[in-house]
mmCIF file of C-alpha atoms and ligand atoms in Angstrom:
data_model
loop_
_atom_site.group_PDB
_atom_site.id
_atom_site.type_symbol
_atom_site.label_atom_id
_atom_site.label_comp_id
_atom_site.label_asym_id
_atom_site.label_seq_id
_atom_site.Cartn_x
_atom_site.Cartn_y
_atom_site.Cartn_z
ATOM 1 C CA MET A 151 10.852 30.219 3.768
ATOM 2 C CA SER A 152 8.739 31.746 1.053
ATOM 3 C CA ILE A 153 5.940 29.686 -0.382
ATOM 4 C CA VAL A 154 8.604 28.966 -3.760
ATOM 5 C CA GLU A 155 10.991 27.469 -1.741
ATOM 6 C CA LYS A 156 8.820 25.155 0.868
ATOM 7 C CA LEU A 157 7.529 23.683 -2.532
ATOM 8 C CA ASN A 158 11.391 23.356 -3.832
ATOM 9 C CA GLN A 159 12.156 21.495 -0.717
ATOM 10 C CA ILE A 160 9.018 19.147 -0.486
ATOM 11 C CA LYS A 161 9.639 18.271 -4.828
ATOM 12 C CA SER A 162 13.158 17.651 -4.073
ATOM 13 C CA SER A 163 12.412 15.249 -1.061
ATOM 14 C CA ILE A 164 9.541 13.284 -3.226
ATOM 15 C CA PRO A 165 10.114 10.707 -5.688
ATOM 16 C CA GLY A 166 9.469 11.597 -9.173
ATOM 17 C CA HIS A 167 6.591 9.776 -9.952
ATOM 18 C CA VAL A 168 4.227 11.055 -7.006
ATOM 19 C CA ARG A 169 2.759 14.519 -7.632
ATOM 20 C CA LEU A 170 2.070 17.261 -5.748
ATOM 21 C CA ILE A 171 -0.899 18.901 -4.871
ATOM 22 C CA ALA A 172 -1.244 22.282 -3.796
ATOM 23 C CA VAL A 173 -3.822 22.651 -1.555
ATOM 24 C CA SER A 174 -4.631 26.102 -1.521
ATOM 25 C CA LYS A 175 -7.944 26.246 0.496
ATOM 26 C CA THR A 176 -8.363 29.610 2.371
ATOM 27 C CA HIS A 177 -5.556 31.283 1.203
ATOM 28 C CA PRO A 178 -5.816 34.258 -1.551
ATOM 29 C CA GLN A 179 -5.308 34.180 -5.231
ATOM 30 C CA GLU A 180 -1.978 36.165 -4.592
ATOM 31 C CA MET A 181 -0.389 32.979 -2.691
ATOM 32 C CA ILE A 182 -1.704 30.808 -5.702
ATOM 33 C CA LEU A 183 0.140 32.663 -8.179
ATOM 34 C CA GLU A 184 3.150 32.672 -6.134
ATOM 35 C CA ALA A 185 3.049 29.442 -6.532
ATOM 36 C CA TYR A 186 1.908 28.797 -10.326
ATOM 37 C CA GLU A 187 5.223 31.431 -11.205
ATOM 38 C CA ALA A 188 7.020 28.599 -9.300
ATOM 39 C CA GLY A 189 6.099 26.441 -11.814
ATOM 40 C CA GLN A 190 3.478 24.446 -9.818
ATOM 41 C CA ARG A 191 0.673 23.663 -11.787
ATOM 42 C CA ILE A 192 -1.886 21.470 -9.258
ATOM 43 C CA PHE A 193 -4.273 22.949 -6.751
ATOM 44 C CA GLY A 194 -6.607 21.640 -4.607
ATOM 45 C CA GLU A 195 -9.899 23.019 -3.076
ATOM 46 C CA ASN A 196 -12.348 21.616 -0.840
ATOM 47 C CA LYS A 197 -15.373 24.955 -1.247
ATOM 48 C CA VAL A 198 -17.213 24.704 -4.362
ATOM 49 C CA GLN A 199 -17.744 28.247 -4.377
ATOM 50 C CA GLU A 200 -14.270 28.895 -3.611
ATOM 51 C CA LEU A 201 -12.706 27.077 -6.049
ATOM 52 C CA CYS A 202 -15.603 28.469 -8.664
ATOM 53 C CA GLU A 203 -14.162 31.966 -7.475
ATOM 54 C CA LYS A 204 -10.527 31.217 -7.807
ATOM 55 C CA GLN A 205 -10.798 29.392 -11.519
ATOM 56 C CA LYS A 206 -12.299 32.257 -12.717
ATOM 57 C CA VAL A 207 -9.689 34.936 -12.010
ATOM 58 C CA LEU A 208 -6.293 32.569 -12.332
ATOM 59 C CA PRO A 209 -4.427 30.948 -15.481
ATOM 60 C CA PRO A 210 -6.399 28.693 -17.302
ATOM 61 C CA ASP A 211 -3.678 26.070 -17.323
ATOM 62 C CA ILE A 212 -3.861 25.853 -13.435
ATOM 63 C CA GLU A 213 -5.323 21.813 -12.996
ATOM 64 C CA TRP A 214 -7.977 22.143 -10.437
ATOM 65 C CA HIS A 215 -8.413 19.104 -8.173
ATOM 66 C CA TYR A 216 -11.443 19.070 -5.763
ATOM 67 C CA ILE A 217 -10.443 17.287 -2.914
ATOM 68 C CA GLY A 218 -13.614 17.822 -0.501
ATOM 69 C CA HIS A 219 -16.751 16.517 0.451
ATOM 70 C CA LEU A 220 -19.045 17.158 -2.521
ATOM 71 C CA GLN A 221 -22.616 17.578 -2.253
ATOM 72 C CA ARG A 222 -24.584 16.386 -5.388
ATOM 73 C CA ASN A 223 -26.463 19.770 -6.024
ATOM 74 C CA LYS A 224 -22.881 21.564 -6.156
ATOM 75 C CA VAL A 225 -21.523 19.200 -9.067
ATOM 76 C CA LYS A 226 -22.571 21.129 -11.465
ATOM 77 C CA PHE A 227 -20.612 24.237 -10.334
ATOM 78 C CA ILE A 228 -17.260 22.202 -10.992
ATOM 79 C CA VAL A 229 -17.890 19.739 -13.658
ATOM 80 C CA PRO A 230 -17.270 21.781 -16.377
ATOM 81 C CA PHE A 231 -13.629 22.944 -15.463
ATOM 82 C CA VAL A 232 -12.412 19.875 -12.810
ATOM 83 C CA SER A 233 -9.599 17.710 -13.495
ATOM 84 C CA LEU A 234 -10.137 15.295 -10.536
ATOM 85 C CA ILE A 235 -12.699 14.917 -8.108
ATOM 86 C CA HIS A 236 -11.137 13.009 -5.354
ATOM 87 C CA ALA A 237 -13.776 12.361 -2.660
ATOM 88 C CA VAL A 238 -16.691 10.221 -4.614
ATOM 89 C CA ASP A 239 -18.080 8.018 -1.878
ATOM 90 C CA SER A 240 -21.253 7.129 -2.905
ATOM 91 C CA LEU A 241 -22.788 5.609 -6.242
ATOM 92 C CA ARG A 242 -25.709 8.481 -6.158
ATOM 93 C CA LEU A 243 -22.793 11.090 -6.242
ATOM 94 C CA LEU A 244 -21.274 9.539 -9.152
ATOM 95 C CA ALA A 245 -24.294 9.623 -11.514
ATOM 96 C CA LYS A 246 -24.720 12.852 -10.570
ATOM 97 C CA ILE A 247 -20.946 13.644 -11.599
ATOM 98 C CA ASN A 248 -21.849 11.705 -14.874
ATOM 99 C CA GLN A 249 -24.933 13.256 -15.459
ATOM 100 C CA GLU A 250 -23.203 16.797 -15.493
ATOM 101 C CA ALA A 251 -20.062 15.564 -17.073
ATOM 102 C CA LYS A 252 -22.929 14.765 -20.226
ATOM 103 C CA LYS A 253 -24.191 18.277 -20.427
ATOM 104 C CA CYS A 254 -20.508 19.351 -20.858
ATOM 105 C CA ASN A 255 -19.594 16.384 -23.014
ATOM 106 C CA ARG A 256 -16.450 16.103 -20.914
ATOM 107 C CA ILE A 257 -15.733 12.580 -18.922
ATOM 108 C CA VAL A 258 -14.618 13.684 -15.756
ATOM 109 C CA ARG A 259 -12.072 11.874 -13.606
ATOM 110 C CA CYS A 260 -12.572 10.538 -10.253
ATOM 111 C CA LEU A 261 -11.290 8.400 -7.453
ATOM 112 C CA LEU A 262 -13.362 6.640 -4.819
ATOM 113 C CA GLN A 263 -12.821 7.833 -1.358
ATOM 114 C CA PHE A 264 -12.005 5.301 1.600
ATOM 115 C CA HIS A 265 -12.960 5.331 4.788
ATOM 116 C CA ILE A 266 -9.465 4.637 6.362
ATOM 117 C CA ALA A 267 -8.946 6.833 9.756
ATOM 118 C CA GLU A 268 -10.326 5.084 12.802
ATOM 119 C CA GLU A 269 -12.597 8.375 13.982
ATOM 120 C CA GLY A 270 -15.731 7.970 12.857
ATOM 121 C CA THR A 271 -15.681 11.541 11.435
ATOM 122 C CA LYS A 272 -14.049 11.156 8.244
ATOM 123 C CA PHE A 273 -16.014 10.635 5.110
ATOM 124 C CA GLY A 274 -15.533 7.402 2.585
ATOM 125 C CA MET A 275 -17.033 4.048 2.037
ATOM 126 C CA SER A 276 -16.040 0.705 2.716
ATOM 127 C CA PHE A 277 -14.470 -2.274 0.647
ATOM 128 C CA GLU A 278 -17.831 -3.760 -0.037
ATOM 129 C CA GLU A 279 -19.279 -0.550 -0.465
ATOM 130 C CA ALA A 280 -17.482 -0.401 -3.373
ATOM 131 C CA LYS A 281 -17.704 -3.150 -4.680
ATOM 132 C CA ALA A 282 -21.706 -2.632 -4.465
ATOM 133 C CA LEU A 283 -20.393 0.274 -6.241
ATOM 134 C CA LEU A 284 -18.329 -0.920 -9.335
ATOM 135 C CA GLN A 285 -20.720 -4.395 -9.951
ATOM 136 C CA SER A 286 -23.773 -2.080 -10.514
ATOM 137 C CA GLU A 287 -25.432 -1.705 -13.385
ATOM 138 C CA GLU A 288 -26.072 1.862 -13.147
ATOM 139 C CA TYR A 289 -22.198 2.333 -12.676
ATOM 140 C CA LYS A 290 -21.549 0.210 -16.110
ATOM 141 C CA SER A 291 -23.487 2.310 -18.379
ATOM 142 C CA MET A 292 -22.068 5.825 -17.102
ATOM 143 C CA ASN A 293 -20.042 7.251 -20.462
ATOM 144 C CA ASN A 294 -18.762 10.552 -19.017
ATOM 145 C CA THR A 295 -16.668 9.552 -15.786
ATOM 146 C CA GLN A 296 -13.698 7.376 -15.322
ATOM 147 C CA LEU A 297 -12.337 6.355 -12.578
ATOM 148 C CA CYS A 298 -8.661 6.885 -11.731
ATOM 149 C CA GLY A 299 -7.897 5.074 -8.377
ATOM 150 C CA VAL A 300 -8.457 5.534 -4.848
ATOM 151 C CA MET A 301 -8.173 8.481 -1.752
ATOM 152 C CA GLY A 302 -7.920 8.509 1.720
ATOM 153 C CA MET A 303 -7.219 9.991 5.102
ATOM 154 C CA ALA A 304 -5.613 8.921 7.647
ATOM 155 C CA THR A 305 -6.078 9.458 11.425
ATOM 156 C CA ARG A 306 -4.931 12.424 12.905
ATOM 157 C CA THR A 307 -2.639 11.329 15.488
ATOM 158 C CA GLN A 308 1.167 11.067 16.263
ATOM 159 C CA ASN A 309 1.363 7.649 16.410
ATOM 160 C CA LYS A 310 3.546 6.364 12.621
ATOM 161 C CA LYS A 311 2.362 2.956 12.893
ATOM 162 C CA GLN A 312 -1.344 3.360 12.797
ATOM 163 C CA ILE A 313 -1.098 6.210 10.190
ATOM 164 C CA SER A 314 0.966 3.446 7.995
ATOM 165 C CA LYS A 315 -1.374 0.499 8.905
ATOM 166 C CA GLU A 316 -4.203 3.129 7.489
ATOM 167 C CA PHE A 317 -2.284 3.961 4.396
ATOM 168 C CA ALA A 318 -1.599 0.377 3.985
ATOM 169 C CA HIS A 319 -5.209 -0.740 3.822
ATOM 170 C CA LEU A 320 -6.003 2.077 1.180
ATOM 171 C CA GLN A 321 -2.916 0.445 -0.681
ATOM 172 C CA SER A 322 -4.348 -2.987 -0.160
ATOM 173 C CA TYR A 323 -7.887 -1.247 -1.732
ATOM 174 C CA PHE A 324 -6.494 -0.048 -4.412
ATOM 175 C CA GLU A 325 -4.709 -3.182 -5.654
ATOM 176 C CA LYS A 326 -7.524 -4.954 -4.744
ATOM 177 C CA LEU A 327 -9.900 -3.066 -7.326
ATOM 178 C CA LYS A 328 -7.052 -2.830 -9.535
ATOM 179 C CA SER A 329 -6.847 -7.022 -10.207
ATOM 180 C CA ASP A 330 -10.710 -7.306 -9.920
ATOM 181 C CA PHE A 331 -12.251 -4.694 -11.567
ATOM 182 C CA PHE A 332 -9.429 -2.377 -13.884
ATOM 183 C CA ALA A 333 -7.422 -5.060 -15.144
ATOM 184 C CA ASP A 334 -7.433 -3.904 -18.741
ATOM 185 C CA ASP A 335 -7.989 -0.622 -17.620
ATOM 186 C CA PRO A 336 -4.594 2.060 -17.636
ATOM 187 C CA ASN A 337 -6.134 4.875 -16.011
ATOM 188 C CA PHE A 338 -6.843 3.318 -12.724
ATOM 189 C CA THR A 339 -3.160 4.230 -11.215
ATOM 190 C CA GLU A 340 -3.718 6.404 -8.605
ATOM 191 C CA ILE A 341 -3.932 6.918 -4.709
ATOM 192 C CA SER A 342 -4.273 10.049 -3.615
ATOM 193 C CA SER A 343 -2.858 9.711 0.586
ATOM 194 C CA GLY A 344 -0.582 12.038 2.393
ATOM 195 C CA MET A 345 -1.301 15.635 4.000
ATOM 196 C CA SER A 346 1.099 17.606 5.468
ATOM 197 C CA SER A 347 1.866 15.409 8.705
ATOM 198 C CA ASP A 348 2.288 12.487 7.043
ATOM 199 C CA TYR A 349 3.153 12.399 3.405
ATOM 200 C CA PHE A 350 6.507 10.411 3.762
ATOM 201 C CA SER A 351 4.589 7.642 4.877
ATOM 202 C CA ALA A 352 1.698 7.617 2.698
ATOM 203 C CA ILE A 353 4.291 7.616 0.026
ATOM 204 C CA GLU A 354 6.007 4.192 1.618
ATOM 205 C CA LYS A 355 2.215 3.060 0.782
ATOM 206 C CA GLY A 356 1.960 3.838 -2.558
ATOM 207 C CA SER A 357 0.459 7.282 -2.559
ATOM 208 C CA THR A 358 1.188 8.815 -6.334
ATOM 209 C CA LEU A 359 -0.658 12.207 -5.125
ATOM 210 C CA ILE A 360 -0.134 13.524 -1.767
ATOM 211 C CA ARG A 361 -2.196 17.001 -0.897
ATOM 212 C CA VAL A 362 -0.100 19.404 1.101
ATOM 213 C CA GLY A 363 -1.315 22.707 2.206
ATOM 214 C CA SER A 364 -0.250 24.286 5.653
ATOM 215 C CA LYS A 365 3.421 22.564 4.759
ATOM 216 C CA ILE A 366 3.512 25.315 1.274
ATOM 217 C CA PHE A 367 0.833 28.247 2.830
ATOM 218 C CA GLY A 368 1.064 27.676 6.455
ATOM 219 C CA GLU A 369 -1.431 27.987 8.859
ATOM 220 C CA ARG A 370 -5.348 28.242 7.669
ATOM 221 C CA THR A 371 -7.540 30.526 9.684
ATOM 222 C CA TYR A 372 -10.941 29.779 9.139
ATOM 223 C CA LEU A 373 -13.505 32.948 9.446
ATOM 224 C CA HIS A 374 -16.372 30.534 9.724
ATOM 225 C CA GLN A 375 -16.642 27.349 11.439
HETATM 226 C C1 PLP B 409 -6.746 20.313 3.780
HETATM 227 C C2 PLP B 409 -6.504 19.120 3.699
HETATM 228 C C3 PLP B 409 -5.176 18.516 2.926
HETATM 229 C C4 PLP B 409 -4.107 19.676 3.209
HETATM 230 O O1 PLP B 409 -3.809 19.147 4.700
HETATM 231 P P1 PLP B 409 -2.277 19.961 5.365
HETATM 232 O O2 PLP B 409 -2.403 19.472 6.396
HETATM 233 O O3 PLP B 409 -2.441 21.601 5.326
HETATM 234 O O4 PLP B 409 -1.430 19.363 4.446
HETATM 235 C C5 PLP B 409 -5.369 17.281 2.854
HETATM 236 N N1 PLP B 409 -6.379 16.491 2.176
HETATM 237 C C6 PLP B 409 -8.090 17.179 2.211
HETATM 238 C C7 PLP B 409 -8.807 16.153 1.983
HETATM 239 C C8 PLP B 409 -7.353 18.274 2.781
HETATM 240 O O5 PLP B 409 -8.998 18.986 2.969
#
């Protein structure tokens, strides 16, 4: 199947309120353009340098989502154009994004990343850490970032029950934060969850943004790892 056919197949199998992020990391511009020409506008990358190189040469109406772990010293490179930063996992990182966004006179949309997987290796905050962030004076004084929801990654496993339970946790965090901190904020609407192997479970647990890579572009080969 071609990229276009795969995109159409995924889009026709998800509800209308769920947006598809085409995760193009490691794949060349030509493949991104193929998806773009089929109407795809949201792309996700997880390396700052790779994202910046692609952004420079690809069409300006692409919405770039940064989905990887972000180091504070690299924030300045993506803040001028990024449309959503998915993986904010500390107050220090959010403060840095706010500081750089102010310099470009932008309000940068971000999601809080939660640790929902059983594996110890995945990044993300606990609910308590997120609450502390939201209650801090520093957060309350930020004018150049906008928190729009939550993000999480489930454990890599075949066990559907476990995956479903982890996505349900993310959904409950979203709902608690919405009622406790964002009740009057119409921008707090997103749950970013679900990848090629588990996006159906994610959608059942409220996902509004699915991040799909290999199911569109095929397997990735990493040159340096
Ligand atoms: C690579 C990546 C994805 C996409 O993974 P696939 O299994 O290829 O769909 C989704 N989310 C994040 C954070 C990623 O790094």
